Short mmCIF file of C-alpha atoms in Angstrom, two decimals:
data_model
loop_
_atom_site.label_atom_id
_atom_site.label_comp_id
_atom_site.label_asym_id
_atom_site.label_seq_id
_atom_site.Cartn_x
_atom_site.Cartn_y
_atom_site.Cartn_z
CA ASP A 967 293.72 -162.34 -48.52
CA ALA A 968 293.46 -159.45 -46.09
CA LYS A 969 290.22 -157.56 -46.67
CA THR A 970 288.94 -154.11 -45.76
CA THR A 971 285.60 -152.94 -44.49
CA GLN A 972 284.28 -149.47 -45.25
CA PRO A 973 280.91 -147.80 -44.77
CA ASN A 974 278.85 -147.82 -47.95
CA SER A 975 278.27 -144.11 -47.88
CA MET A 976 279.04 -140.91 -46.03
CA GLU A 977 277.96 -137.31 -46.28
CA SER A 978 279.90 -134.19 -45.59
CA ASN A 979 279.30 -130.48 -45.79
CA GLU A 980 281.46 -128.44 -48.09
CA GLU A 981 284.46 -126.79 -46.48
CA GLU A 982 284.39 -129.18 -43.53
CA PRO A 983 286.82 -132.00 -42.75
CA VAL A 984 285.88 -135.57 -43.68
CA HIS A 985 287.09 -138.67 -41.91
CA LEU A 986 286.67 -141.84 -43.97
CA PRO A 987 287.22 -144.98 -41.89
CA CYS A 988 288.58 -148.35 -42.97
CA ASN A 989 288.85 -151.53 -40.93
CA HIS A 990 291.45 -154.12 -41.83
CA SER A 991 291.63 -156.40 -38.80
CA THR A 992 293.45 -159.19 -40.69
CA ILE A 993 296.20 -156.98 -42.08
CA SER A 994 299.62 -158.61 -42.34
CA GLY A 995 302.92 -157.06 -41.36
CA THR A 996 303.87 -156.36 -44.99
CA ASP A 997 300.55 -154.99 -46.23
CA TYR A 998 300.53 -151.37 -47.29
CA ILE A 999 297.32 -149.42 -46.90
CA HIS A 1000 296.33 -147.65 -50.12
CA TRP A 1001 293.56 -145.21 -50.79
CA TYR A 1002 292.18 -144.48 -54.24
CA ARG A 1003 289.15 -142.59 -55.27
CA GLN A 1004 286.98 -142.75 -58.32
CA LEU A 1005 285.01 -139.83 -59.61
CA PRO A 1006 281.93 -140.57 -61.70
CA SER A 1007 282.74 -142.07 -65.13
CA GLN A 1008 286.49 -141.82 -64.54
CA GLY A 1009 289.31 -144.15 -63.71
CA PRO A 1010 290.49 -144.38 -60.08
CA GLU A 1011 292.92 -141.77 -58.83
CA TYR A 1012 295.67 -142.44 -56.33
CA VAL A 1013 295.17 -140.55 -53.07
CA ILE A 1014 297.68 -141.74 -50.52
CA HIS A 1015 299.28 -144.85 -49.03
CA GLY A 1016 301.21 -145.81 -45.92
CA LEU A 1017 302.58 -148.67 -43.92
CA THR A 1018 302.80 -147.75 -40.22
CA SER A 1019 303.25 -144.02 -39.77
CA ASN A 1020 300.70 -141.35 -40.50
CA VAL A 1021 301.16 -139.79 -43.93
CA ASN A 1022 300.33 -136.38 -45.36
CA ASN A 1023 300.26 -135.16 -48.93
CA ARG A 1024 298.61 -132.35 -50.81
CA MET A 1025 295.40 -134.28 -51.25
CA ALA A 1026 294.81 -135.87 -47.84
CA SER A 1027 296.16 -137.30 -44.66
CA LEU A 1028 296.23 -140.95 -43.64
CA ALA A 1029 295.98 -141.81 -40.00
CA ILE A 1030 296.95 -145.41 -39.20
CA ALA A 1031 296.02 -147.01 -35.85
CA GLU A 1032 298.87 -148.22 -33.76
CA ASP A 1033 297.83 -151.85 -34.18
CA ARG A 1034 297.28 -151.20 -37.95
CA LYS A 1035 293.85 -152.82 -37.80
CA SER A 1036 292.18 -149.65 -38.95
CA SER A 1037 292.96 -146.43 -40.74
CA THR A 1038 291.27 -143.13 -41.56
CA LEU A 1039 291.55 -141.02 -44.63
CA ILE A 1040 291.20 -137.35 -43.76
CA LEU A 1041 290.18 -134.74 -46.25
CA HIS A 1042 290.87 -131.48 -44.45
CA ARG A 1043 288.34 -129.32 -46.32
CA ALA A 1044 285.84 -131.14 -48.51
CA THR A 1045 284.89 -129.55 -51.78
CA LEU A 1046 282.21 -130.56 -54.24
CA ARG A 1047 284.93 -132.04 -56.43
CA ASP A 1048 285.80 -134.50 -53.67
CA ALA A 1049 282.51 -136.30 -54.20
CA ALA A 1050 283.64 -139.77 -55.26
CA VAL A 1051 283.85 -143.44 -54.23
CA TYR A 1052 286.83 -143.86 -51.91
CA TYR A 1053 288.54 -147.24 -51.85
CA CYS A 1054 290.73 -148.52 -49.04
CA ILE A 1055 292.94 -151.31 -50.34
CA LEU A 1056 295.63 -153.49 -48.83
CA ARG A 1057 298.56 -154.43 -50.97
CA ASP A 1058 301.55 -156.58 -50.17
CA PRO A 1059 304.48 -155.68 -52.46
CA ILE A 1060 306.43 -158.73 -51.35
CA SER A 1061 303.79 -161.28 -52.19
CA SER A 1062 304.03 -163.06 -55.51
CA GLY A 1063 300.35 -163.82 -55.57
CA SER A 1064 297.10 -161.97 -55.66
CA ALA A 1065 297.95 -159.95 -52.54
CA ARG A 1066 300.30 -157.89 -54.74
CA GLN A 1067 297.38 -156.70 -56.85
CA LEU A 1068 295.10 -153.84 -56.08
CA THR A 1069 291.80 -155.55 -55.30
CA PHE A 1070 288.94 -153.12 -55.13
CA GLY A 1071 286.08 -153.58 -52.67
CA SER A 1072 282.84 -151.65 -52.79
CA GLY A 1073 284.34 -148.49 -51.21
CA THR A 1074 282.61 -145.54 -49.59
CA GLN A 1075 280.47 -143.22 -51.64
CA LEU A 1076 281.20 -139.70 -50.36
CA THR A 1077 278.55 -137.08 -50.96
CA VAL A 1078 279.57 -133.45 -50.36
CA LEU A 1079 276.69 -131.11 -49.62
CA PRO A 1080 276.96 -127.46 -50.64
CA GLY B 353 301.84 -137.42 -61.13
CA ALA B 354 302.19 -139.87 -63.97
CA VAL B 355 299.67 -139.84 -66.80
CA VAL B 356 297.97 -142.81 -68.38
CA SER B 357 295.77 -142.39 -71.41
CA GLN B 358 293.24 -144.67 -73.06
CA HIS B 359 291.86 -144.61 -76.54
CA PRO B 360 289.10 -144.57 -77.46
CA SER B 361 287.18 -143.09 -74.54
CA TRP B 362 284.01 -144.71 -75.75
CA VAL B 363 283.03 -147.11 -78.51
CA ILE B 364 279.82 -148.54 -79.85
CA CYS B 365 280.04 -151.68 -81.96
CA LYS B 366 277.85 -154.40 -83.37
CA SER B 367 277.70 -157.83 -81.82
CA GLY B 368 280.35 -160.15 -83.29
CA THR B 369 282.87 -157.49 -84.09
CA SER B 370 286.24 -156.99 -82.36
CA VAL B 371 287.26 -153.87 -80.53
CA LYS B 372 290.75 -152.77 -79.63
CA ILE B 373 291.42 -150.48 -76.66
CA GLU B 374 294.83 -148.79 -76.23
CA CYS B 375 296.47 -147.88 -72.96
CA ARG B 376 299.51 -145.63 -72.94
CA SER B 377 301.78 -144.36 -70.21
CA LEU B 378 302.62 -140.89 -71.42
CA ASP B 379 305.46 -139.76 -69.23
CA PHE B 380 306.92 -142.93 -67.77
CA GLN B 381 307.83 -146.44 -68.73
CA ALA B 382 305.48 -149.03 -67.36
CA THR B 383 306.90 -152.47 -66.71
CA THR B 384 303.49 -153.73 -65.62
CA MET B 385 300.04 -152.80 -66.88
CA PHE B 386 296.67 -153.97 -65.60
CA TRP B 387 293.26 -154.23 -67.19
CA TYR B 388 290.13 -153.86 -65.12
CA ARG B 389 286.44 -154.06 -65.97
CA GLN B 390 283.67 -152.26 -64.17
CA PHE B 391 279.95 -152.91 -64.60
CA PRO B 392 277.42 -150.26 -63.56
CA LYS B 393 277.12 -149.74 -59.81
CA GLN B 394 279.86 -152.28 -59.18
CA SER B 395 283.50 -152.09 -58.24
CA LEU B 396 286.50 -152.66 -60.48
CA MET B 397 287.37 -156.24 -61.26
CA LEU B 398 290.91 -157.11 -62.29
CA MET B 399 290.94 -158.94 -65.61
CA ALA B 400 294.62 -159.44 -66.29
CA THR B 401 298.14 -158.32 -65.57
CA SER B 402 300.67 -157.85 -68.29
CA ASN B 403 304.41 -157.38 -68.15
CA GLU B 404 306.22 -155.88 -71.09
CA GLY B 405 307.41 -158.56 -73.51
CA SER B 406 305.70 -161.46 -71.87
CA LYS B 407 302.27 -163.10 -71.90
CA ALA B 408 299.52 -161.66 -69.78
CA THR B 409 298.32 -163.36 -66.62
CA TYR B 410 294.56 -163.62 -66.58
CA GLU B 411 292.36 -163.69 -63.53
CA GLN B 412 290.16 -166.71 -62.97
CA GLY B 413 287.06 -166.65 -65.12
CA VAL B 414 288.51 -164.28 -67.71
CA GLU B 415 288.81 -165.90 -71.14
CA LYS B 416 292.22 -165.23 -72.58
CA ASP B 417 291.08 -166.01 -76.12
CA LYS B 418 288.28 -163.49 -75.88
CA PHE B 419 290.25 -160.67 -74.22
CA LEU B 420 293.54 -160.48 -76.03
CA ILE B 421 296.21 -158.44 -74.33
CA ASN B 422 299.40 -157.24 -75.91
CA HIS B 423 302.06 -155.32 -74.02
CA ALA B 424 304.60 -154.82 -76.81
CA SER B 425 306.38 -151.81 -75.41
CA LEU B 426 307.02 -150.12 -72.08
CA THR B 427 304.46 -147.43 -72.89
CA LEU B 428 301.67 -149.30 -74.64
CA SER B 429 299.31 -152.13 -73.88
CA THR B 430 296.24 -153.08 -75.90
CA LEU B 431 293.15 -155.00 -74.99
CA THR B 432 291.17 -156.54 -77.83
CA VAL B 433 287.68 -157.76 -77.13
CA THR B 434 287.08 -160.37 -79.79
CA SER B 435 283.66 -161.26 -81.10
CA ALA B 436 282.05 -158.83 -78.72
CA HIS B 437 278.57 -159.55 -77.29
CA PRO B 438 276.15 -157.25 -75.44
CA GLU B 439 277.23 -158.80 -72.09
CA ASP B 440 280.76 -157.47 -72.80
CA SER B 441 279.40 -153.93 -72.56
CA SER B 442 281.28 -152.40 -69.69
CA PHE B 443 283.72 -149.72 -68.57
CA TYR B 444 287.27 -150.95 -69.23
CA ILE B 445 290.09 -149.30 -67.26
CA CYS B 446 293.82 -149.82 -67.54
CA SER B 447 296.49 -148.92 -65.05
CA ALA B 448 300.24 -148.88 -65.11
CA ARG B 449 303.03 -149.22 -62.64
CA ARG B 450 306.55 -147.90 -63.17
CA ASP B 451 308.50 -150.87 -61.88
CA TYR B 452 308.10 -153.94 -59.75
CA SER B 453 308.76 -152.20 -56.49
CA GLN B 454 306.58 -149.18 -57.11
CA GLU B 455 303.63 -148.83 -54.79
CA THR B 456 301.50 -146.54 -56.88
CA GLN B 457 299.40 -147.54 -59.80
CA TYR B 458 298.29 -144.88 -62.23
CA PHE B 459 294.91 -145.39 -63.87
CA GLY B 460 293.64 -144.38 -67.26
CA PRO B 461 290.37 -142.52 -67.73
CA GLY B 462 288.56 -145.62 -68.91
CA THR B 463 286.87 -146.76 -72.11
CA ARG B 464 283.16 -147.28 -72.18
CA LEU B 465 282.15 -150.11 -74.53
CA LEU B 466 278.63 -150.63 -75.73
CA VAL B 467 277.89 -153.70 -77.80
CA LEU B 468 274.62 -153.63 -79.66
#
């Protein structure tokens, strides 16, 4: 299964942009890149996902490298409420096996400093 | 976005009793629902996948007779922890997906189970 690598933790100052990296060097051509985040004592929350092109939504932007072996989640202005564990997950919607599931790694703990 | 609820949000029970956790998709029909477990300081681990009207598919190492899953309707799935023991104490989280092709999974708020 394609796996992702993320830093264990990152810090950011409030009101500043945050770039959360994710490496997925063994990504397959049909893997989508998903980002979820989990606030303390809550279930995960969908953030964004993409395949090849960069994506923007109201929560964040997703920048995908041209070779798709890495991606970056961008929070344009971090707030204290953005403090969470951010998970970068690969999912293949075509696969009939475990690659179709959302498999959570350890993620990146983002701390936002006031 | 779609909303998934869980009930109860937390439960304390005695060892040996059974506990039922409900997961509901409030504003959409979920053909597939997932149950995860999360121990403190750890990531989510998928326990099982259930499709409406059919038997759940359990991940390796998850006892199907201990964790009973029922997905009787397109908006409700239940997880019953039978004969609960202290080691079953965990944070149980469900998620739902609209249809087979949908990319997004919507997660419930989780149920914290403490077995004494």
